[in-house]
Amino acid sequence: HDSLDMVDFDGDFSTTCSSSTTLMPSTSTTVEKATVVTLTPNEEALVREQLARHYAFLGDEGMDKVRNGFVIVVGAGGVGSWAAMMLLRSGVQRLRIIDFDQVTLSSLNRHAAATRANVGTPKVDALRATFTDIAPHAKVEARVALFSAETAADLLSGNPDFVLDCIDNMDTKVDLLEYCTKHQIRVISAMGAGMKSDPSRVQIADIGDTFEDPMSRAVRRRLKARNIHSGIDVVYSVEKPGKVQLLSLADSQKDEPGDFSVLPDFRVRIVPVLGTMPALFGITMATHVLTELADFPTEPLAIKGRHALYARVMRELGTRESKVPQSCGGPLLQMNTADCGYMIEEIWRGKSAVSGVTDKITLTRWHRDQPMSTANCICLTKTEADNHDKLECPPEQHYSPEIVAYVERRLAEERHLSSMR
């Protein structure tokens, strides 16, 4: 029962539960993609001023897409409340927020709308009340409901542009991700924010590329059992676990732990949470969704902070360059370890330019007859690099036009960035 696979990584209590739990239905008006949002000219002018900085950033076309979006947030705790809050503040006018739980005193350290006055009320209702003060024109549906595989079709209905998975129960989370994958609904999932404290280690990555995080590993393993190996973006932390531990049950609770759970069949395990970390996870999710809705190009780094990798690639690069004849401008290496990290992460996004693989990557020359520098450097797997170095023709004649165009685009980006470094 103490396994990290089975615990709540954010909420007040661990939430392993049966699907038979019955909760009071919400009286909130249904919101979906087709829900009409009507504003008077004066109201529209007010909203435009309210969102002026976002219009300046994303442009009129991008903001039209954001404001016409419909987003569902499942889980309104420390992560989900901040994600929903920032989506609303950023212009999303159609939101459905789903959670069964109530605001508690311990929610005040991390929940976006929790106050002492609303302790004991549903978290989704607390959010909706706050949202009315911020954007009264927005259509916000507050569902007091417990997500399950049986309720998925109803709770995720309405043609959402995005679903945010902010659930902290492992089995329910995997059910949601499987449903979204099978029904081709775009989804981003929050992994464990509890027991984490380093904001510099929070990342966005495909679930198949995650590492260090126990919750990501457990979710990945369960998804593989359902034949889902990749294609789901997650927000997670590469911070190594172990600085803090789950709080033990009191002696008086050990005999009948179920008597102290928030709902029948819920197990009590309190997780230490630094209140800023769930907020950071939620705001990261909201930022990703906003840029995706607006078609604003971002490419999250697969992995960062891999200094040992950069040093290894630098050594390999020196070995490769030692084999380049003088007739091809070698051996000449105009790069250092920092340049290797810059090329791997900033230019090649931590993956092979040919296959997109993130494992066992290295750097080599793009054109063998030109000096090795950041302007002539490609990221490949070791095997791909070995084969690339043996080419007897220009790479433009060997690779597909799509790969060539991609490489040239990345190297053009590098030349632009280097002009400002």
GROMACS .gro file of C-alpha atoms in nm:
model
  421
    1HIS     CA    1   0.000   0.000   0.000
    2ASP     CA    2   0.298   0.234   0.035
    3SER     CA    3   0.396   0.188  -0.331
    4LEU     CA    4   0.438   0.512  -0.526
    5ASP     CA    5   0.232   0.349  -0.802
    6MET     CA    6  -0.077   0.371  -0.586
    7VAL     CA    7  -0.065   0.702  -0.403
    8ASP     CA    8  -0.209   1.047  -0.454
    9PHE     CA    9   0.068   1.279  -0.576
   10ASP     CA   10  -0.116   1.608  -0.523
   11GLY     CA   11  -0.446   1.594  -0.336
   12ASP     CA   12  -0.530   1.592   0.032
   13PHE     CA   13  -0.573   1.215   0.040
   14SER     CA   14  -0.488   0.915  -0.174
   15THR     CA   15  -0.778   0.837  -0.403
   16THR     CA   16  -0.796   0.470  -0.477
   17CYS     CA   17  -1.168   0.411  -0.513
   18SER     CA   18  -1.442   0.196  -0.655
   19SER     CA   19  -1.657   0.316  -0.944
   20SER     CA   20  -1.971   0.258  -0.739
   21THR     CA   21  -1.932   0.578  -0.535
   22THR     CA   22  -2.244   0.793  -0.576
   23LEU     CA   23  -2.225   1.173  -0.569
   24MET     CA   24  -2.483   1.447  -0.597
   25PRO     CA   25  -2.527   1.561  -0.960
   26SER     CA   26  -2.425   1.915  -1.053
   27THR     CA   27  -2.690   2.171  -1.140
   28SER     CA   28  -2.450   2.359  -1.370
   29THR     CA   29  -2.566   2.436  -1.726
   30THR     CA   30  -2.404   2.211  -1.986
   31VAL     CA   31  -2.123   2.371  -2.186
   32GLU     CA   32  -1.985   2.231  -2.510
   33LYS     CA   33  -1.798   2.341  -2.822
   34ALA     CA   34  -2.119   2.466  -2.985
   35THR     CA   35  -2.226   2.674  -2.683
   36VAL     CA   36  -2.287   3.031  -2.797
   37VAL     CA   37  -2.109   3.316  -2.617
   38THR     CA   38  -2.283   3.647  -2.686
   39LEU     CA   39  -2.136   3.985  -2.595
   40THR     CA   40  -2.262   4.337  -2.657
   41PRO     CA   41  -2.022   4.578  -2.835
   42ASN     CA   42  -1.938   4.738  -2.501
   43GLU     CA   43  -1.872   4.400  -2.340
   44GLU     CA   44  -1.652   4.297  -2.634
   45ALA     CA   45  -1.449   4.617  -2.599
   46LEU     CA   46  -1.403   4.543  -2.230
   47VAL     CA   47  -1.289   4.187  -2.297
   48ARG     CA   48  -1.048   4.305  -2.570
   49GLU     CA   49  -0.889   4.544  -2.321
   50GLN     CA   50  -0.878   4.271  -2.057
   51LEU     CA   51  -0.694   4.044  -2.302
   52ALA     CA   52  -0.486   4.318  -2.469
   53ARG     CA   53  -0.149   4.163  -2.377
   54HIS     CA   54  -0.256   3.826  -2.514
   55TYR     CA   55  -0.379   3.983  -2.838
   56ALA     CA   56  -0.039   4.151  -2.869
   57PHE     CA   57   0.131   3.814  -2.818
   58LEU     CA   58  -0.087   3.570  -3.013
   59GLY     CA   59  -0.247   3.808  -3.264
   60ASP     CA   60  -0.613   3.843  -3.361
   61GLU     CA   61  -0.631   3.509  -3.540
   62GLY     CA   62  -0.464   3.321  -3.256
   63MET     CA   63  -0.688   3.481  -2.994
   64ASP     CA   64  -0.999   3.405  -3.199
   65LYS     CA   65  -0.900   3.038  -3.184
   66VAL     CA   66  -0.837   3.059  -2.809
   67ARG     CA   67  -1.167   3.232  -2.738
   68ASN     CA   68  -1.359   2.985  -2.955
   69GLY     CA   69  -1.198   2.686  -2.785
   70PHE     CA   70  -1.367   2.441  -2.550
   71VAL     CA   71  -1.151   2.283  -2.282
   72ILE     CA   72  -1.235   2.021  -2.020
   73VAL     CA   73  -1.035   2.007  -1.698
   74VAL     CA   74  -1.071   1.680  -1.506
   75GLY     CA   75  -0.955   1.726  -1.148
   76ALA     CA   76  -0.987   2.065  -0.978
   77GLY     CA   77  -0.722   2.034  -0.709
   78GLY     CA   78  -0.392   2.216  -0.685
   79VAL     CA   79  -0.298   2.142  -1.047
   80GLY     CA   80  -0.635   2.158  -1.219
   81SER     CA   81  -0.757   2.472  -1.043
   82TRP     CA   82  -0.458   2.673  -1.163
   83ALA     CA   83  -0.479   2.530  -1.513
   84ALA     CA   84  -0.847   2.624  -1.537
   85MET     CA   85  -0.784   2.965  -1.380
   86MET     CA   86  -0.514   3.060  -1.632
   87LEU     CA   87  -0.712   2.928  -1.928
   88LEU     CA   88  -1.002   3.150  -1.826
   89ARG     CA   89  -0.778   3.453  -1.762
   90SER     CA   90  -0.617   3.395  -2.102
   91GLY     CA   91  -0.942   3.405  -2.297
   92VAL     CA   92  -1.088   3.054  -2.313
   93GLN     CA   93  -1.464   3.113  -2.295
   94ARG     CA   94  -1.595   2.757  -2.272
   95LEU     CA   95  -1.479   2.544  -1.983
   96ARG     CA   96  -1.602   2.229  -1.814
   97ILE     CA   97  -1.442   2.154  -1.477
   98ILE     CA   98  -1.495   1.812  -1.321
   99ASP     CA   99  -1.419   1.707  -0.963
  100PHE     CA  100  -1.602   1.531  -0.680
  101ASP     CA  101  -1.407   1.679  -0.391
  102GLN     CA  102  -1.462   1.969  -0.154
  103VAL     CA  103  -1.238   2.254  -0.045
  104THR     CA  104  -1.059   2.175   0.282
  105LEU     CA  105  -0.838   2.388   0.504
  106SER     CA  106  -0.533   2.213   0.361
  107SER     CA  107  -0.647   2.321   0.012
  108LEU     CA  108  -0.558   2.679   0.097
  109ASN     CA  109  -0.188   2.618   0.041
  110ARG     CA  110  -0.231   2.536  -0.329
  111HIS     CA  111  -0.586   2.568  -0.467
  112ALA     CA  112  -0.643   2.868  -0.697
  113ALA     CA  113  -0.985   2.961  -0.554
  114ALA     CA  114  -0.976   2.819  -0.200
  115THR     CA  115  -1.060   3.055   0.086
  116ARG     CA  116  -1.167   2.997   0.443
  117ALA     CA  117  -1.514   3.109   0.344
  118ASN     CA  118  -1.561   2.829   0.088
  119VAL     CA  119  -1.416   2.542   0.292
  120GLY     CA  120  -1.665   2.256   0.267
  121THR     CA  121  -1.803   2.357  -0.073
  122PRO     CA  122  -1.728   2.166  -0.397
  123LYS     CA  123  -1.400   2.271  -0.554
  124VAL     CA  124  -1.566   2.319  -0.893
  125ASP     CA  125  -1.826   2.553  -0.744
  126ALA     CA  126  -1.553   2.756  -0.573
  127LEU     CA  127  -1.380   2.795  -0.908
  128ARG     CA  128  -1.696   2.887  -1.094
  129ALA     CA  129  -1.779   3.156  -0.837
  130THR     CA  130  -1.431   3.305  -0.870
  131PHE     CA  131  -1.444   3.285  -1.250
  132THR     CA  132  -1.767   3.487  -1.255
  133ASP     CA  133  -1.580   3.779  -1.102
  134ILE     CA  134  -1.298   3.753  -1.357
  135ALA     CA  135  -1.484   3.680  -1.682
  136PRO     CA  136  -1.863   3.696  -1.633
  137HIS     CA  137  -1.922   3.637  -2.006
  138ALA     CA  138  -1.747   3.297  -2.003
  139LYS     CA  139  -1.949   2.976  -2.005
  140VAL     CA  140  -1.823   2.759  -1.720
  141GLU     CA  141  -1.977   2.422  -1.641
  142ALA     CA  142  -1.900   2.293  -1.292
  143ARG     CA  143  -1.955   1.917  -1.266
  144VAL     CA  144  -1.951   1.765  -0.918
  145ALA     CA  145  -1.868   1.417  -1.042
  146LEU     CA  146  -1.617   1.138  -1.003
  147PHE     CA  147  -1.456   1.043  -1.334
  148SER     CA  148  -1.455   0.674  -1.427
  149ALA     CA  149  -1.445   0.462  -1.739
  150GLU     CA  150  -1.824   0.428  -1.714
  151THR     CA  151  -1.884   0.805  -1.703
  152ALA     CA  152  -1.617   0.903  -1.958
  153ALA     CA  153  -1.849   0.932  -2.258
  154ASP     CA  154  -2.076   1.173  -2.072
  155LEU     CA  155  -1.813   1.378  -1.890
  156LEU     CA  156  -1.591   1.422  -2.198
  157SER     CA  157  -1.876   1.491  -2.441
  158GLY     CA  158  -1.932   1.812  -2.634
  159ASN     CA  159  -1.641   1.798  -2.882
  160PRO     CA  160  -1.363   1.943  -2.663
  161ASP     CA  161  -1.052   2.089  -2.825
  162PHE     CA  162  -0.845   1.972  -2.529
  163VAL     CA  163  -0.880   1.765  -2.213
  164LEU     CA  164  -0.652   1.834  -1.917
  165ASP     CA  165  -0.596   1.528  -1.700
  166CYS     CA  166  -0.534   1.655  -1.347
  167ILE     CA  167  -0.647   1.336  -1.175
  168ASP     CA  168  -0.423   1.197  -0.901
  169ASN     CA  169  -0.567   0.844  -0.887
  170MET     CA  170  -0.361   0.607  -1.101
  171ASP     CA  171  -0.629   0.375  -1.241
  172THR     CA  172  -0.873   0.657  -1.315
  173LYS     CA  173  -0.599   0.859  -1.485
  174VAL     CA  174  -0.513   0.571  -1.715
  175ASP     CA  175  -0.882   0.517  -1.796
  176LEU     CA  176  -0.909   0.883  -1.902
  177LEU     CA  177  -0.592   0.872  -2.112
  178GLU     CA  178  -0.704   0.553  -2.283
  179TYR     CA  179  -1.046   0.701  -2.362
  180CYS     CA  180  -0.896   1.018  -2.508
  181THR     CA  181  -0.647   0.820  -2.716
  182LYS     CA  182  -0.909   0.584  -2.858
  183HIS     CA  183  -1.148   0.871  -2.935
  184GLN     CA  184  -0.876   1.099  -3.076
  185ILE     CA  185  -0.930   1.373  -2.819
  186ARG     CA  186  -0.626   1.588  -2.756
  187VAL     CA  187  -0.511   1.547  -2.399
  188ILE     CA  188  -0.229   1.660  -2.173
  189SER     CA  189  -0.171   1.485  -1.843
  190ALA     CA  190  -0.019   1.601  -1.513
  191MET     CA  191   0.211   1.360  -1.338
  192GLY     CA  192   0.312   1.384  -0.972
  193ALA     CA  193   0.356   1.735  -0.826
  194GLY     CA  194   0.358   1.613  -0.467
  195MET     CA  195   0.693   1.561  -0.292
  196LYS     CA  196   0.867   1.782  -0.552
  197SER     CA  197   1.039   2.117  -0.485
  198ASP     CA  198   1.263   2.214  -0.782
  199PRO     CA  199   1.075   2.425  -1.040
  200SER     CA  200   1.366   2.409  -1.286
  201ARG     CA  201   1.303   2.036  -1.336
  202VAL     CA  202   0.944   2.060  -1.457
  203GLN     CA  203   0.912   1.961  -1.822
  204ILE     CA  204   0.669   1.872  -2.098
  205ALA     CA  205   0.741   1.548  -2.280
  206ASP     CA  206   0.575   1.252  -2.446
  207ILE     CA  207   0.485   0.989  -2.188
  208GLY     CA  208   0.723   0.753  -2.367
  209ASP     CA  209   1.019   0.988  -2.308
  210THR     CA  210   0.972   1.050  -1.934
  211PHE     CA  211   1.230   0.946  -1.676
  212GLU     CA  212   1.307   0.971  -1.302
  213ASP     CA  213   0.941   1.025  -1.206
  214PRO     CA  214   0.773   0.725  -1.033
  215MET     CA  215   0.422   0.831  -1.131
  216SER     CA  216   0.520   0.871  -1.498
  217ARG     CA  217   0.678   0.527  -1.492
  218ALA     CA  218   0.366   0.371  -1.338
  219VAL     CA  219   0.133   0.542  -1.588
  220ARG     CA  220   0.359   0.446  -1.878
  221ARG     CA  221   0.360   0.081  -1.770
  222ARG     CA  222  -0.020   0.070  -1.739
  223LEU     CA  223  -0.068   0.238  -2.076
  224LYS     CA  224   0.166  -0.011  -2.243
  225ALA     CA  225  -0.052  -0.290  -2.103
  226ARG     CA  226  -0.336  -0.127  -2.299
  227ASN     CA  227  -0.119  -0.103  -2.613
  228ILE     CA  228  -0.055   0.273  -2.579
  229HIS     CA  229   0.316   0.347  -2.599
  230SER     CA  230   0.338   0.716  -2.689
  231GLY     CA  231   0.143   1.011  -2.825
  232ILE     CA  232   0.037   1.162  -2.490
  233ASP     CA  233   0.201   1.484  -2.370
  234VAL     CA  234   0.260   1.505  -1.997
  235VAL     CA  235   0.385   1.765  -1.751
  236TYR     CA  236   0.625   1.601  -1.507
  237SER     CA  237   0.936   1.663  -1.300
  238VAL     CA  238   1.274   1.494  -1.346
  239GLU     CA  239   1.359   1.576  -0.984
  240LYS     CA  240   1.481   1.260  -0.815
  241PRO     CA  241   1.233   1.141  -0.549
  242GLY     CA  242   1.320   1.066  -0.190
  243LYS     CA  243   1.369   1.404  -0.019
  244VAL     CA  244   1.038   1.364   0.167
  245GLN     CA  245   0.820   1.063   0.237
  246LEU     CA  246   0.449   0.986   0.264
  247LEU     CA  247   0.316   1.066   0.607
  248SER     CA  248   0.247   0.757   0.813
  249LEU     CA  249  -0.098   0.673   0.940
  250ALA     CA  250  -0.154   0.745   1.305
  251ASP     CA  251  -0.166   0.441   1.530
  252SER     CA  252  -0.539   0.498   1.584
  253GLN     CA  253  -0.600   0.486   1.209
  254LYS     CA  254  -0.410   0.170   1.118
  255ASP     CA  255  -0.675  -0.083   1.225
  256GLU     CA  256  -0.962   0.076   1.027
  257PRO     CA  257  -0.807   0.320   0.778
  258GLY     CA  258  -1.128   0.331   0.572
  259ASP     CA  259  -1.306   0.509   0.858
  260PHE     CA  260  -1.088   0.814   0.796
  261SER     CA  261  -1.121   0.839   0.417
  262VAL     CA  262  -1.304   1.122   0.240
  263LEU     CA  263  -1.538   0.879   0.063
  264PRO     CA  264  -1.613   0.507   0.095
  265ASP     CA  265  -1.330   0.291  -0.045
  266PHE     CA  266  -1.082   0.581  -0.038
  267ARG     CA  267  -0.754   0.505   0.134
  268VAL     CA  268  -0.593   0.768   0.362
  269ARG     CA  269  -0.233   0.850   0.274
  270ILE     CA  270  -0.132   1.215   0.317
  271VAL     CA  271   0.126   1.337   0.064
  272PRO     CA  272   0.358   1.629   0.148
  273VAL     CA  273   0.296   1.903  -0.108
  274LEU     CA  274   0.485   2.229  -0.154
  275GLY     CA  275   0.196   2.451  -0.262
  276THR     CA  276   0.383   2.626  -0.544
  277MET     CA  277   0.455   2.305  -0.736
  278PRO     CA  278   0.096   2.203  -0.828
  279ALA     CA  279   0.038   2.562  -0.942
  280LEU     CA  280   0.348   2.542  -1.161
  281PHE     CA  281   0.229   2.215  -1.315
  282GLY     CA  282  -0.115   2.363  -1.383
  283ILE     CA  283   0.016   2.684  -1.536
  284THR     CA  284   0.254   2.482  -1.754
  285MET     CA  285  -0.039   2.275  -1.880
  286ALA     CA  286  -0.246   2.588  -1.948
  287THR     CA  287   0.039   2.750  -2.140
  288HIS     CA  288   0.079   2.442  -2.358
  289VAL     CA  289  -0.294   2.430  -2.433
  290LEU     CA  290  -0.308   2.803  -2.514
  291THR     CA  291  -0.023   2.785  -2.763
  292GLU     CA  292  -0.171   2.474  -2.922
  293LEU     CA  293  -0.516   2.634  -2.953
  294ALA     CA  294  -0.364   2.948  -3.105
  295ASP     CA  295  -0.138   2.753  -3.344
  296PHE     CA  296   0.154   2.937  -3.186
  297PRO     CA  297   0.467   2.726  -3.252
  298THR     CA  298   0.640   2.580  -2.950
  299GLU     CA  299   0.850   2.264  -2.927
  300PRO     CA  300   0.906   2.154  -2.567
  301LEU     CA  301   1.249   2.009  -2.500
  302ALA     CA  302   1.231   1.636  -2.449
  303ILE     CA  303   1.488   1.644  -2.168
  304LYS     CA  304   1.713   1.913  -2.020
  305GLY     CA  305   1.994   1.937  -1.769
  306ARG     CA  306   2.181   1.633  -1.905
  307HIS     CA  307   2.537   1.747  -1.840
  308ALA     CA  308   2.679   1.395  -1.842
  309LEU     CA  309   2.525   1.341  -2.185
  310TYR     CA  310   2.678   1.661  -2.322
  311ALA     CA  311   3.022   1.561  -2.194
  312ARG     CA  312   2.989   1.216  -2.349
  313VAL     CA  313   2.877   1.360  -2.684
  314MET     CA  314   3.169   1.602  -2.675
  315ARG     CA  315   3.413   1.313  -2.629
  316GLU     CA  316   3.253   1.116  -2.911
  317LEU     CA  317   3.261   1.423  -3.132
  318GLY     CA  318   3.634   1.458  -3.072
  319THR     CA  319   3.682   1.094  -3.171
  320ARG     CA  320   3.476   1.139  -3.488
  321GLU     CA  321   3.668   1.453  -3.582
  322SER     CA  322   4.004   1.280  -3.535
  323LYS     CA  323   3.907   1.051  -3.825
  324VAL     CA  324   3.825   1.334  -4.067
  325PRO     CA  325   4.104   1.384  -4.324
  326GLN     CA  326   4.261   1.724  -4.381
  327SER     CA  327   4.115   1.728  -4.731
  328CYS     CA  328   3.772   1.756  -4.566
  329GLY     CA  329   3.877   2.026  -4.321
  330GLY     CA  330   3.961   1.795  -4.035
  331PRO     CA  331   4.040   1.733  -3.771
  332LEU     CA  332   3.887   2.063  -3.665
  333LEU     CA  333   3.636   2.101  -3.382
  334GLN     CA  334   3.499   2.451  -3.324
  335MET     CA  335   3.266   2.348  -3.043
  336ASN     CA  336   3.276   2.290  -2.667
  337THR     CA  337   3.058   2.098  -2.421
  338ALA     CA  338   2.816   2.390  -2.381
  339ASP     CA  339   2.777   2.403  -2.758
  340CYS     CA  340   2.690   2.032  -2.759
  341GLY     CA  341   2.413   2.090  -2.505
  342TYR     CA  342   2.289   2.391  -2.703
  343MET     CA  343   2.272   2.191  -3.027
  344ILE     CA  344   2.109   1.886  -2.871
  345GLU     CA  345   1.843   2.073  -2.675
  346GLU     CA  346   1.778   2.405  -2.844
  347ILE     CA  347   1.829   2.314  -3.209
  348TRP     CA  348   1.750   1.942  -3.232
  349ARG     CA  349   1.503   1.926  -2.941
  350GLY     CA  350   1.677   1.628  -2.786
  351LYS     CA  351   1.606   1.385  -3.071
  352SER     CA  352   1.743   1.249  -3.395
  353ALA     CA  353   1.683   1.466  -3.701
  354VAL     CA  354   1.621   1.154  -3.909
  355SER     CA  355   1.416   0.917  -3.690
  356GLY     CA  356   1.299   1.137  -3.402
  357VAL     CA  357   1.446   0.886  -3.154
  358THR     CA  358   1.562   1.033  -2.820
  359ASP     CA  359   1.779   0.741  -2.705
  360LYS     CA  360   2.157   0.706  -2.766
  361ILE     CA  361   2.189   1.033  -2.957
  362THR     CA  362   2.511   1.200  -3.067
  363LEU     CA  363   2.633   1.480  -3.295
  364THR     CA  364   2.821   1.474  -3.623
  365ARG     CA  365   2.881   1.686  -3.932
  366TRP     CA  366   2.592   1.743  -4.172
  367HIS     CA  367   2.825   1.808  -4.467
  368ARG     CA  368   3.143   1.603  -4.437
  369ASP     CA  369   3.346   1.849  -4.647
  370GLN     CA  370   3.271   2.147  -4.422
  371PRO     CA  371   3.423   2.222  -4.077
  372MET     CA  372   3.245   2.091  -3.769
  373SER     CA  373   3.067   2.382  -3.603
  374THR     CA  374   2.722   2.468  -3.475
  375ALA     CA  375   2.636   2.574  -3.832
  376ASN     CA  376   2.716   2.225  -3.967
  377CYS     CA  377   2.605   1.993  -3.689
  378ILE     CA  378   2.330   1.732  -3.693
  379CYS     CA  379   2.186   1.518  -3.413
  380LEU     CA  380   2.148   1.146  -3.489
  381THR     CA  381   2.150   0.818  -3.304
  382LYS     CA  382   2.495   0.657  -3.284
  383THR     CA  383   2.406   0.403  -3.552
  384GLU     CA  384   2.262   0.671  -3.779
  385ALA     CA  385   2.573   0.886  -3.727
  386ASP     CA  386   2.805   0.598  -3.815
  387ASN     CA  387   2.614   0.539  -4.139
  388HIS     CA  388   2.596   0.913  -4.211
  389ASP     CA  389   2.974   0.950  -4.176
  390LYS     CA  390   3.022   0.680  -4.442
  391LEU     CA  391   2.814   0.859  -4.707
  392GLU     CA  392   2.996   0.905  -5.037
  393CYS     CA  393   2.743   1.157  -5.167
  394PRO     CA  394   2.606   1.486  -5.038
  395PRO     CA  395   2.338   1.428  -4.772
  396GLU     CA  396   2.083   1.604  -4.991
  397GLN     CA  397   2.110   1.310  -5.234
  398HIS     CA  398   2.077   1.045  -4.964
  399TYR     CA  399   1.793   1.164  -4.742
  400SER     CA  400   1.432   1.235  -4.831
  401PRO     CA  401   1.336   1.592  -4.929
  402GLU     CA  402   1.136   1.619  -4.605
  403ILE     CA  403   1.438   1.534  -4.388
  404VAL     CA  404   1.665   1.765  -4.587
  405ALA     CA  405   1.417   2.052  -4.554
  406TYR     CA  406   1.387   1.986  -4.180
  407VAL     CA  407   1.765   1.988  -4.131
  408GLU     CA  408   1.811   2.304  -4.335
  409ARG     CA  409   1.534   2.474  -4.140
  410ARG     CA  410   1.696   2.381  -3.808
  411LEU     CA  411   2.040   2.495  -3.919
  412ALA     CA  412   1.892   2.823  -4.043
  413GLU     CA  413   1.741   2.865  -3.697
  414GLU     CA  414   2.083   2.801  -3.544
  415ARG     CA  415   2.244   3.068  -3.763
  416HIS     CA  416   1.978   3.313  -3.651
  417LEU     CA  417   2.022   3.226  -3.282
  418SER     CA  418   2.402   3.237  -3.309
  419SER     CA  419   2.383   3.591  -3.440
  420MET     CA  420   2.233   3.686  -3.103
  421ARG     CA  421   2.443   3.464  -2.872
   0.00000   0.00000   0.00000
